[in-house]
């Protein structure tokens, strides 16, 4: 028995590759971009934003086309799964806090984001919606080591839309963890979506998305119908 006034919502979690165990998700931090884009925007202080843990789903089967958008966009990203928390983590100790890695989609209502930016308003609604973070099974560091290099790519209906490689990230995983931990205390179960290469574009109902972070995880999902 507990003192909760009702049964708490289900703990969000992700599959762990090769086992029946689940990784309990605490919070989801995201980094803006983090690869060179041809518009020339380079490295500045990493921009962090969040998605609710409840937006995390196993990347399989059908993903829902969200309401209130005409421009539902894909962003393939390396996801870092934090196993032990901390604050003010130095760069040279940062990777000790990583439990594993996954491939994830930072799904975005781009029209909402653009409108919010133009109005000088927060663009949380563009990023935080049901199912906005489909993520592959997590590969434990204990089995696969750290994700240092490897291709990052995404295809829609067999056509390539995004391709880069982890070694092109503007901010390394260790730098991202160190930066974020100076802003707030990281907790076990936190996920960090580390930003996407250029080539982000809109999805249509029925589109088949295949994507991967090489050596880390693969995604194969289909976009569902628009809500009636
Ligand atoms: Mn993103």
mmCIF file of C-alpha atoms and ligand atoms in Angstrom:
data_model
loop_
_atom_site.group_PDB
_atom_site.id
_atom_site.type_symbol
_atom_site.label_atom_id
_atom_site.label_comp_id
_atom_site.label_asym_id
_atom_site.label_seq_id
_atom_site.Cartn_x
_atom_site.Cartn_y
_atom_site.Cartn_z
ATOM 1 C CA UNK A 1 0.000 0.000 0.000
ATOM 2 C CA UNK A 2 1.097 3.538 -0.631
ATOM 3 C CA UNK A 3 -0.112 7.005 0.303
ATOM 4 C CA UNK A 4 -0.776 8.026 -3.304
ATOM 5 C CA UNK A 5 -4.306 9.323 -3.841
ATOM 6 C CA UNK A 6 -4.568 7.265 -7.022
ATOM 7 C CA UNK A 7 -2.469 4.700 -8.878
ATOM 8 C CA UNK A 8 0.513 6.531 -10.405
ATOM 9 C CA UNK A 9 0.792 6.636 -14.185
ATOM 10 C CA UNK A 10 2.800 3.804 -15.710
ATOM 11 C CA UNK A 11 6.563 4.264 -15.453
ATOM 12 C CA UNK A 12 7.819 5.019 -18.991
ATOM 13 C CA UNK A 13 10.503 2.556 -20.058
ATOM 14 C CA UNK A 14 12.456 1.236 -23.018
ATOM 15 C CA UNK A 15 13.529 -2.207 -24.154
ATOM 16 C CA UNK A 16 17.095 -3.296 -23.440
ATOM 17 C CA UNK A 17 18.695 -5.163 -26.341
ATOM 18 C CA UNK A 18 19.172 -8.858 -25.729
ATOM 19 C CA UNK A 19 17.179 -9.118 -22.500
ATOM 20 C CA UNK A 20 13.588 -8.973 -21.277
ATOM 21 C CA UNK A 21 14.567 -6.208 -18.837
ATOM 22 C CA UNK A 22 13.358 -2.615 -19.266
ATOM 23 C CA UNK A 23 15.234 0.680 -18.813
ATOM 24 C CA UNK A 24 13.137 3.046 -16.642
ATOM 25 C CA UNK A 25 12.965 6.502 -18.217
ATOM 26 C CA UNK A 26 13.262 9.520 -15.950
ATOM 27 C CA UNK A 27 13.433 12.627 -18.183
ATOM 28 C CA UNK A 28 14.244 13.357 -21.810
ATOM 29 C CA UNK A 29 16.708 16.122 -22.657
ATOM 30 C CA UNK A 30 17.326 17.040 -26.277
ATOM 31 C CA UNK A 31 20.131 18.940 -27.969
ATOM 32 C CA UNK A 32 19.339 21.210 -30.908
ATOM 33 C CA UNK A 33 21.014 20.168 -34.191
ATOM 34 C CA UNK A 34 24.615 19.220 -33.191
ATOM 35 C CA UNK A 35 25.892 18.390 -36.707
ATOM 36 C CA UNK A 36 27.156 20.860 -39.313
ATOM 37 C CA UNK A 37 24.246 21.976 -41.542
ATOM 38 C CA UNK A 38 24.829 23.572 -44.928
ATOM 39 C CA UNK A 39 23.248 26.813 -43.704
ATOM 40 C CA UNK A 40 26.527 27.368 -41.877
ATOM 41 C CA UNK A 41 25.258 27.566 -38.315
ATOM 42 C CA UNK A 42 28.189 26.275 -36.317
ATOM 43 C CA UNK A 43 29.093 25.413 -32.788
ATOM 44 C CA UNK A 44 27.779 27.664 -30.057
ATOM 45 C CA UNK A 45 26.719 26.789 -26.522
ATOM 46 C CA UNK A 46 24.589 23.618 -26.823
ATOM 47 C CA UNK A 47 20.858 24.330 -26.785
ATOM 48 C CA UNK A 48 18.863 21.991 -24.549
ATOM 49 C CA UNK A 49 15.112 21.433 -24.518
ATOM 50 C CA UNK A 50 12.929 18.675 -23.078
ATOM 51 C CA UNK A 51 10.241 16.182 -23.912
ATOM 52 C CA UNK A 52 8.118 14.552 -21.213
ATOM 53 C CA UNK A 53 9.142 10.994 -20.296
ATOM 54 C CA UNK A 54 5.618 9.961 -21.315
ATOM 55 C CA UNK A 55 6.454 10.779 -24.940
ATOM 56 C CA UNK A 56 8.948 7.882 -25.063
ATOM 57 C CA UNK A 57 7.761 4.744 -26.880
ATOM 58 C CA UNK A 58 9.473 1.625 -28.213
ATOM 59 C CA UNK A 59 10.247 2.292 -31.889
ATOM 60 C CA UNK A 60 8.246 -0.478 -33.517
ATOM 61 C CA UNK A 61 5.086 -0.927 -35.541
ATOM 62 C CA UNK A 62 3.040 2.185 -36.204
ATOM 63 C CA UNK A 63 3.754 5.684 -34.898
ATOM 64 C CA UNK A 64 0.791 8.008 -34.516
ATOM 65 C CA UNK A 65 0.425 11.065 -36.748
ATOM 66 C CA UNK A 66 -0.073 13.750 -34.085
ATOM 67 C CA UNK A 67 -2.899 16.280 -33.974
ATOM 68 C CA UNK A 68 -2.497 20.004 -34.632
ATOM 69 C CA UNK A 69 0.151 19.836 -37.352
ATOM 70 C CA UNK A 70 0.460 19.863 -41.125
ATOM 71 C CA UNK A 71 4.245 19.443 -40.957
ATOM 72 C CA UNK A 72 5.170 16.367 -38.929
ATOM 73 C CA UNK A 73 8.957 15.939 -39.223
ATOM 74 C CA UNK A 74 11.573 13.253 -38.560
ATOM 75 C CA UNK A 75 14.923 13.781 -36.799
ATOM 76 C CA UNK A 76 17.182 10.729 -36.340
ATOM 77 C CA UNK A 77 19.417 11.019 -33.272
ATOM 78 C CA UNK A 78 21.845 9.136 -31.066
ATOM 79 C CA UNK A 79 20.214 8.685 -27.661
ATOM 80 C CA UNK A 80 22.357 8.523 -24.511
ATOM 81 C CA UNK A 81 20.861 6.593 -21.589
ATOM 82 C CA UNK A 82 22.140 7.810 -18.212
ATOM 83 C CA UNK A 83 22.653 5.134 -15.558
ATOM 84 C CA UNK A 84 24.030 7.143 -12.671
ATOM 85 C CA UNK A 85 23.200 10.749 -11.922
ATOM 86 C CA UNK A 86 25.241 13.684 -10.760
ATOM 87 C CA UNK A 87 25.890 17.411 -10.954
ATOM 88 C CA UNK A 88 28.935 19.298 -12.209
ATOM 89 C CA UNK A 89 30.260 16.202 -13.946
ATOM 90 C CA UNK A 90 33.681 16.856 -15.496
ATOM 91 C CA UNK A 91 34.102 15.909 -19.137
ATOM 92 C CA UNK A 92 36.716 13.278 -18.392
ATOM 93 C CA UNK A 93 34.331 11.425 -16.043
ATOM 94 C CA UNK A 94 31.144 11.959 -18.075
ATOM 95 C CA UNK A 95 31.081 8.646 -19.931
ATOM 96 C CA UNK A 96 31.128 6.774 -16.608
ATOM 97 C CA UNK A 97 27.523 7.955 -16.174
ATOM 98 C CA UNK A 98 26.319 6.387 -19.447
ATOM 99 C CA UNK A 99 24.431 3.091 -19.143
ATOM 100 C CA UNK A 100 23.816 2.606 -22.840
ATOM 101 C CA UNK A 101 22.940 4.073 -26.225
ATOM 102 C CA UNK A 102 20.011 3.859 -28.617
ATOM 103 C CA UNK A 103 18.720 5.296 -31.887
ATOM 104 C CA UNK A 104 15.753 7.632 -31.528
ATOM 105 C CA UNK A 105 13.444 9.902 -33.467
ATOM 106 C CA UNK A 106 12.932 13.440 -32.161
ATOM 107 C CA UNK A 107 9.552 13.835 -33.876
ATOM 108 C CA UNK A 108 8.596 17.468 -34.356
ATOM 109 C CA UNK A 109 5.530 19.521 -35.305
ATOM 110 C CA UNK A 110 7.649 21.887 -37.405
ATOM 111 C CA UNK A 111 4.839 24.303 -38.259
ATOM 112 C CA UNK A 112 4.168 24.821 -34.553
ATOM 113 C CA UNK A 113 7.889 25.322 -33.918
ATOM 114 C CA UNK A 114 8.224 27.896 -36.679
ATOM 115 C CA UNK A 115 5.134 29.824 -35.552
ATOM 116 C CA UNK A 116 6.336 29.868 -31.949
ATOM 117 C CA UNK A 117 9.824 31.045 -32.920
ATOM 118 C CA UNK A 118 8.355 33.839 -35.056
ATOM 119 C CA UNK A 119 6.142 34.915 -32.163
ATOM 120 C CA UNK A 120 9.071 34.781 -29.710
ATOM 121 C CA UNK A 121 7.191 32.140 -27.724
ATOM 122 C CA UNK A 122 8.386 28.787 -26.288
ATOM 123 C CA UNK A 123 8.217 25.944 -28.845
ATOM 124 C CA UNK A 124 7.546 23.163 -26.365
ATOM 125 C CA UNK A 125 4.341 22.173 -28.137
ATOM 126 C CA UNK A 126 6.349 21.371 -31.244
ATOM 127 C CA UNK A 127 8.339 18.729 -29.369
ATOM 128 C CA UNK A 128 6.135 17.471 -26.537
ATOM 129 C CA UNK A 129 3.235 15.283 -27.673
ATOM 130 C CA UNK A 130 2.137 11.678 -27.315
ATOM 131 C CA UNK A 131 4.623 9.314 -28.925
ATOM 132 C CA UNK A 132 7.026 12.084 -29.952
ATOM 133 C CA UNK A 133 10.108 10.055 -28.979
ATOM 134 C CA UNK A 134 10.170 6.558 -30.526
ATOM 135 C CA UNK A 135 13.458 4.956 -29.422
ATOM 136 C CA UNK A 136 15.115 1.612 -30.243
ATOM 137 C CA UNK A 137 16.176 -0.954 -27.674
ATOM 138 C CA UNK A 138 19.056 0.349 -25.569
ATOM 139 C CA UNK A 139 22.466 -1.219 -26.143
ATOM 140 C CA UNK A 140 24.254 -1.449 -22.783
ATOM 141 C CA UNK A 141 27.780 -0.017 -22.612
ATOM 142 C CA UNK A 142 28.723 -3.177 -20.703
ATOM 143 C CA UNK A 143 28.159 -5.153 -23.882
ATOM 144 C CA UNK A 144 28.805 -2.739 -26.764
ATOM 145 C CA UNK A 145 31.102 -0.079 -25.351
ATOM 146 C CA UNK A 146 30.678 3.616 -26.115
ATOM 147 C CA UNK A 147 29.220 4.975 -29.344
ATOM 148 C CA UNK A 148 32.106 7.029 -30.714
ATOM 149 C CA UNK A 149 31.727 6.721 -34.474
ATOM 150 C CA UNK A 150 29.362 5.205 -37.013
ATOM 151 C CA UNK A 151 26.817 6.318 -39.576
ATOM 152 C CA UNK A 152 23.585 8.070 -38.615
ATOM 153 C CA UNK A 153 20.967 7.788 -41.363
ATOM 154 C CA UNK A 154 17.259 7.861 -42.101
ATOM 155 C CA UNK A 155 15.217 6.760 -45.117
ATOM 156 C CA UNK A 156 11.572 7.408 -45.926
ATOM 157 C CA UNK A 157 9.961 4.917 -48.332
ATOM 158 C CA UNK A 158 13.436 3.721 -49.342
ATOM 159 C CA UNK A 159 14.799 7.198 -50.119
ATOM 160 C CA UNK A 160 17.590 8.584 -48.000
ATOM 161 C CA UNK A 161 16.767 11.870 -46.244
ATOM 162 C CA UNK A 162 19.439 12.165 -43.550
ATOM 163 C CA UNK A 163 23.010 10.864 -43.378
ATOM 164 C CA UNK A 164 25.957 11.821 -41.222
ATOM 165 C CA UNK A 165 28.215 10.126 -38.696
ATOM 166 C CA UNK A 166 28.693 10.358 -34.948
ATOM 167 C CA UNK A 167 32.231 11.685 -35.381
ATOM 168 C CA UNK A 168 30.725 14.823 -36.993
ATOM 169 C CA UNK A 169 28.765 15.799 -33.884
ATOM 170 C CA UNK A 170 29.613 19.368 -32.893
ATOM 171 C CA UNK A 171 29.345 18.481 -29.213
ATOM 172 C CA UNK A 172 30.607 15.090 -28.031
ATOM 173 C CA UNK A 173 28.557 12.952 -25.671
ATOM 174 C CA UNK A 174 30.999 13.743 -22.853
ATOM 175 C CA UNK A 175 30.729 17.495 -23.504
ATOM 176 C CA UNK A 176 26.929 17.322 -23.615
ATOM 177 C CA UNK A 177 26.714 15.438 -20.309
ATOM 178 C CA UNK A 178 29.159 17.810 -18.647
ATOM 179 C CA UNK A 179 27.316 20.922 -19.907
ATOM 180 C CA UNK A 180 23.889 19.636 -18.906
ATOM 181 C CA UNK A 181 25.050 18.544 -15.450
ATOM 182 C CA UNK A 182 26.239 22.080 -14.728
ATOM 183 C CA UNK A 183 22.710 23.332 -15.353
ATOM 184 C CA UNK A 184 20.859 20.714 -13.289
ATOM 185 C CA UNK A 185 21.417 17.379 -11.552
ATOM 186 C CA UNK A 186 21.210 14.390 -13.851
ATOM 187 C CA UNK A 187 19.206 11.411 -12.593
ATOM 188 C CA UNK A 188 19.432 7.700 -13.335
ATOM 189 C CA UNK A 189 17.074 6.982 -16.231
ATOM 190 C CA UNK A 190 17.550 10.337 -17.937
ATOM 191 C CA UNK A 191 17.792 10.169 -21.718
ATOM 192 C CA UNK A 192 19.657 12.669 -23.874
ATOM 193 C CA UNK A 193 18.730 12.939 -27.550
ATOM 194 C CA UNK A 194 21.928 14.360 -29.007
ATOM 195 C CA UNK A 195 20.707 16.299 -32.046
ATOM 196 C CA UNK A 196 20.098 15.537 -35.695
ATOM 197 C CA UNK A 197 21.979 15.928 -38.998
ATOM 198 C CA UNK A 198 20.490 18.049 -41.783
ATOM 199 C CA UNK A 199 17.823 16.637 -44.052
ATOM 200 C CA UNK A 200 14.876 16.871 -41.654
ATOM 201 C CA UNK A 201 11.611 16.833 -43.598
ATOM 202 C CA UNK A 202 7.907 16.182 -43.327
ATOM 203 C CA UNK A 203 6.218 12.788 -43.054
ATOM 204 C CA UNK A 204 2.905 11.666 -44.508
ATOM 205 C CA UNK A 205 0.482 9.019 -43.244
ATOM 206 C CA UNK A 206 1.610 5.608 -44.490
ATOM 207 C CA UNK A 207 5.296 6.587 -44.833
ATOM 208 C CA UNK A 208 7.760 3.851 -43.919
ATOM 209 C CA UNK A 209 10.710 5.123 -41.882
ATOM 210 C CA UNK A 210 13.899 3.107 -41.673
ATOM 211 C CA UNK A 211 16.734 4.645 -39.682
ATOM 212 C CA UNK A 212 19.797 3.691 -37.716
ATOM 213 C CA UNK A 213 22.711 4.763 -35.645
ATOM 214 C CA UNK A 214 25.338 2.283 -36.795
ATOM 215 C CA UNK A 215 26.449 -0.102 -34.076
ATOM 216 C CA UNK A 216 23.781 1.237 -31.728
ATOM 217 C CA UNK A 217 20.271 0.604 -32.983
ATOM 218 C CA UNK A 218 17.825 0.440 -35.861
ATOM 219 C CA UNK A 219 14.326 1.760 -36.323
ATOM 220 C CA UNK A 220 11.657 0.479 -38.721
ATOM 221 C CA UNK A 221 8.249 2.100 -38.244
ATOM 222 C CA UNK A 222 5.289 3.275 -40.281
ATOM 223 C CA UNK A 223 3.404 6.552 -39.882
ATOM 224 C CA UNK A 224 -0.234 6.003 -38.946
ATOM 225 C CA UNK A 225 -3.281 7.819 -40.268
ATOM 226 C CA UNK A 226 -4.228 11.342 -39.271
ATOM 227 C CA UNK A 227 -6.609 11.528 -36.364
ATOM 228 C CA UNK A 228 -10.187 11.944 -37.616
HETATM 229 MN MN1 LIG B 1 16.281 17.067 -32.498
#
